[in-house]
Amino acid sequence: MTVDFENESSKDLGIGLYETAQRVIACALDYMDCPYEAQVSLLVTDNDEIHKMNLEHRQIDRPTDVLSFPMVNYEMPGDFSILEEDGTDCFEPDTGELMLGDIVISADKVLEQAEEYGHSVEREYAFLITHSMLHLMGYDHMTEDEAREMERLQEEILTKLNILR
């Protein structure tokens, strides 16, 4: 597993950002039975930069907590079998790793939401990575059923990591 990590935020979240990201990403891949070694890019930024990205990519004119940019289009969420047939362009030629996609997280939002929800910064950061990893594996929350499924999986992964509220 490769995590391409970049922290361009000036905020100190008081946790090992890279180490926590590695743990969460590895757990999410394992929990979702990803049969491949995978590659994920993670950028930690600030509200100003994520605001620009949110406007450019989603036409939403405000900062958000996390953005996900999946590299794979799944027929069914978490169904990696499609990659064996027509997903060869989703694999990094040099390493053979599945390129899942990119995650962008606002450090400002991590701090704000940890305080708002009354849990640790680690919990909020891990939650946002888990949420985004599910998006990178084809899950979404456009309907109530989809949202419930994502919430269930998020809680199960975070519980497995013992990163609780």
Coordinates of C-alpha atoms in Angstrom, one line a residue:
M1 CA 0.0 0.0 0.0
T2 CA 1.2 3.4 -0.9
V3 CA -0.1 6.6 0.6
D4 CA 1.1 9.7 -1.2
F5 CA 0.8 12.3 1.5
E6 CA 1.2 16.0 1.5
N7 CA 0.4 18.5 4.3
E8 CA 0.1 22.1 3.0
S9 CA -1.8 23.3 6.1
S10 CA -0.2 25.5 8.7
K11 CA -2.5 24.0 11.4
D12 CA -1.1 21.6 14.0
L13 CA -3.7 19.0 14.6
G14 CA -1.6 17.4 17.4
I15 CA -1.6 13.9 15.8
G16 CA 0.6 12.0 13.4
L17 CA -1.3 12.8 10.2
Y18 CA 0.6 10.5 8.0
E19 CA 0.7 7.6 10.5
T20 CA -3.0 7.9 11.2
A21 CA -3.8 8.0 7.5
Q22 CA -1.8 4.9 6.9
R23 CA -3.6 3.0 9.7
V24 CA -7.0 4.1 8.6
I25 CA -6.5 3.5 4.8
A26 CA -5.0 0.0 5.5
C27 CA -7.9 -0.9 7.8
A28 CA -10.5 0.3 5.3
L29 CA -8.9 -1.6 2.4
D30 CA -8.7 -4.7 4.6
Y31 CA -12.3 -4.4 5.9
M32 CA -13.7 -3.9 2.4
D33 CA -11.7 -7.0 1.2
C34 CA -9.8 -5.1 -1.5
P35 CA -7.8 -7.9 -3.2
Y36 CA -5.1 -5.5 -4.5
E37 CA -2.3 -3.5 -3.2
A38 CA -3.5 0.0 -3.5
Q39 CA -2.3 3.6 -3.9
V40 CA -4.1 6.6 -2.4
S41 CA -3.1 10.3 -2.5
L42 CA -4.0 12.4 0.5
L43 CA -3.7 16.2 0.7
V44 CA -4.3 18.0 4.0
T45 CA -5.0 21.7 3.2
D46 CA -6.9 24.6 4.6
N47 CA -10.4 26.1 4.1
D48 CA -9.3 28.5 1.4
E49 CA -7.8 25.9 -0.8
I50 CA -10.6 23.3 -0.3
H51 CA -13.1 26.0 -1.0
K52 CA -11.5 26.7 -4.4
M53 CA -11.4 23.0 -5.2
N54 CA -15.1 22.6 -4.1
L55 CA -16.1 25.4 -6.4
E56 CA -14.0 24.2 -9.3
H57 CA -15.0 20.5 -9.1
R58 CA -18.5 20.6 -7.6
Q59 CA -19.7 24.2 -8.3
I60 CA -20.3 24.6 -4.5
D61 CA -19.1 28.0 -3.3
R62 CA -17.9 27.2 0.2
P63 CA -15.3 25.1 2.0
T64 CA -16.1 21.5 2.8
D65 CA -14.4 19.0 5.1
V66 CA -13.3 16.4 2.6
L67 CA -13.3 15.9 -1.2
S68 CA -12.9 12.5 -2.8
F69 CA -11.7 11.9 -6.4
P70 CA -12.1 8.2 -7.3
M71 CA -10.1 6.7 -10.2
V72 CA -12.5 3.8 -10.6
N73 CA -16.1 3.6 -11.7
Y74 CA -17.7 0.7 -9.9
E75 CA -20.9 -1.0 -11.1
M76 CA -21.5 -2.0 -7.5
P77 CA -19.9 -0.4 -4.5
G78 CA -16.9 -2.3 -3.3
D79 CA -17.1 -4.8 -6.2
F80 CA -13.5 -5.0 -7.3
S81 CA -14.2 -7.9 -9.8
I82 CA -14.9 -5.4 -12.5
L83 CA -11.2 -4.4 -12.5
E84 CA -10.1 -7.8 -13.6
E85 CA -12.0 -7.4 -16.9
D86 CA -11.6 -3.7 -17.9
G87 CA -9.7 -1.9 -15.1
T88 CA -6.2 -2.2 -16.4
D89 CA -5.9 1.6 -16.7
C90 CA -6.5 1.9 -12.9
F91 CA -3.2 0.1 -12.0
E92 CA 0.1 2.0 -11.6
P93 CA 2.3 0.5 -14.3
D94 CA 5.5 0.6 -12.2
T95 CA 4.1 -0.9 -8.9
G96 CA 1.0 -2.7 -10.1
E97 CA -1.0 -1.0 -7.3
L98 CA -4.6 -0.2 -7.8
M99 CA -4.8 3.6 -8.0
L100 CA -7.9 4.3 -5.9
G101 CA -7.9 8.1 -6.1
D102 CA -7.3 11.3 -4.2
I103 CA -8.5 12.5 -0.9
V104 CA -8.4 16.2 0.1
I105 CA -9.1 17.2 3.8
S106 CA -9.4 20.6 5.3
A107 CA -7.4 20.8 8.6
D108 CA -9.6 23.8 9.6
K109 CA -12.7 21.6 9.3
V110 CA -11.1 18.8 11.2
L111 CA -10.5 21.1 14.1
E112 CA -13.9 22.8 13.9
Q113 CA -15.9 19.6 13.6
A114 CA -14.0 17.7 16.3
E115 CA -15.0 20.6 18.7
E116 CA -18.6 20.8 17.3
Y117 CA -19.2 17.0 17.6
G118 CA -17.3 16.7 21.0
H119 CA -14.8 14.1 20.0
S120 CA -11.1 14.0 19.4
V121 CA -9.2 15.5 16.4
E122 CA -8.0 12.0 15.7
R123 CA -11.5 10.7 15.5
E124 CA -12.6 13.4 13.1
Y125 CA -9.6 13.0 10.9
A126 CA -10.0 9.2 10.8
F127 CA -13.7 9.6 10.1
L128 CA -13.1 11.8 7.1
I129 CA -10.5 9.5 5.7
T130 CA -12.8 6.5 6.2
H131 CA -15.7 8.3 4.6
S132 CA -13.5 9.3 1.6
M133 CA -12.1 5.7 1.3
L134 CA -15.6 4.4 0.9
H135 CA -16.2 6.9 -1.9
L136 CA -13.0 5.8 -3.5
M137 CA -14.4 2.2 -3.4
G138 CA -17.7 3.2 -5.0
Y139 CA -20.0 4.0 -2.1
D140 CA -22.1 7.1 -2.0
H141 CA -24.8 8.7 0.2
M142 CA -27.3 10.1 -2.4
T143 CA -30.2 8.1 -1.1
E144 CA -31.2 7.2 2.5
D145 CA -30.3 3.5 2.0
E146 CA -26.9 4.5 0.6
A147 CA -26.3 6.9 3.5
R148 CA -27.2 4.2 6.1
E149 CA -24.9 1.7 4.5
M150 CA -22.0 4.2 4.5
E151 CA -22.7 5.2 8.1
R152 CA -22.7 1.5 9.1
L153 CA -19.4 0.8 7.3
Q154 CA -17.7 3.9 8.7
E155 CA -18.6 3.0 12.3
E156 CA -17.5 -0.6 11.8
I157 CA -14.1 0.5 10.4
L158 CA -13.5 3.1 13.1
T159 CA -14.5 0.6 15.8
K160 CA -12.1 -2.0 14.4
L161 CA -9.4 0.8 14.7
N162 CA -10.6 1.6 18.2
I163 CA -11.1 5.2 17.2
L164 CA -14.3 6.0 19.0
R165 CA -16.4 9.0 19.8

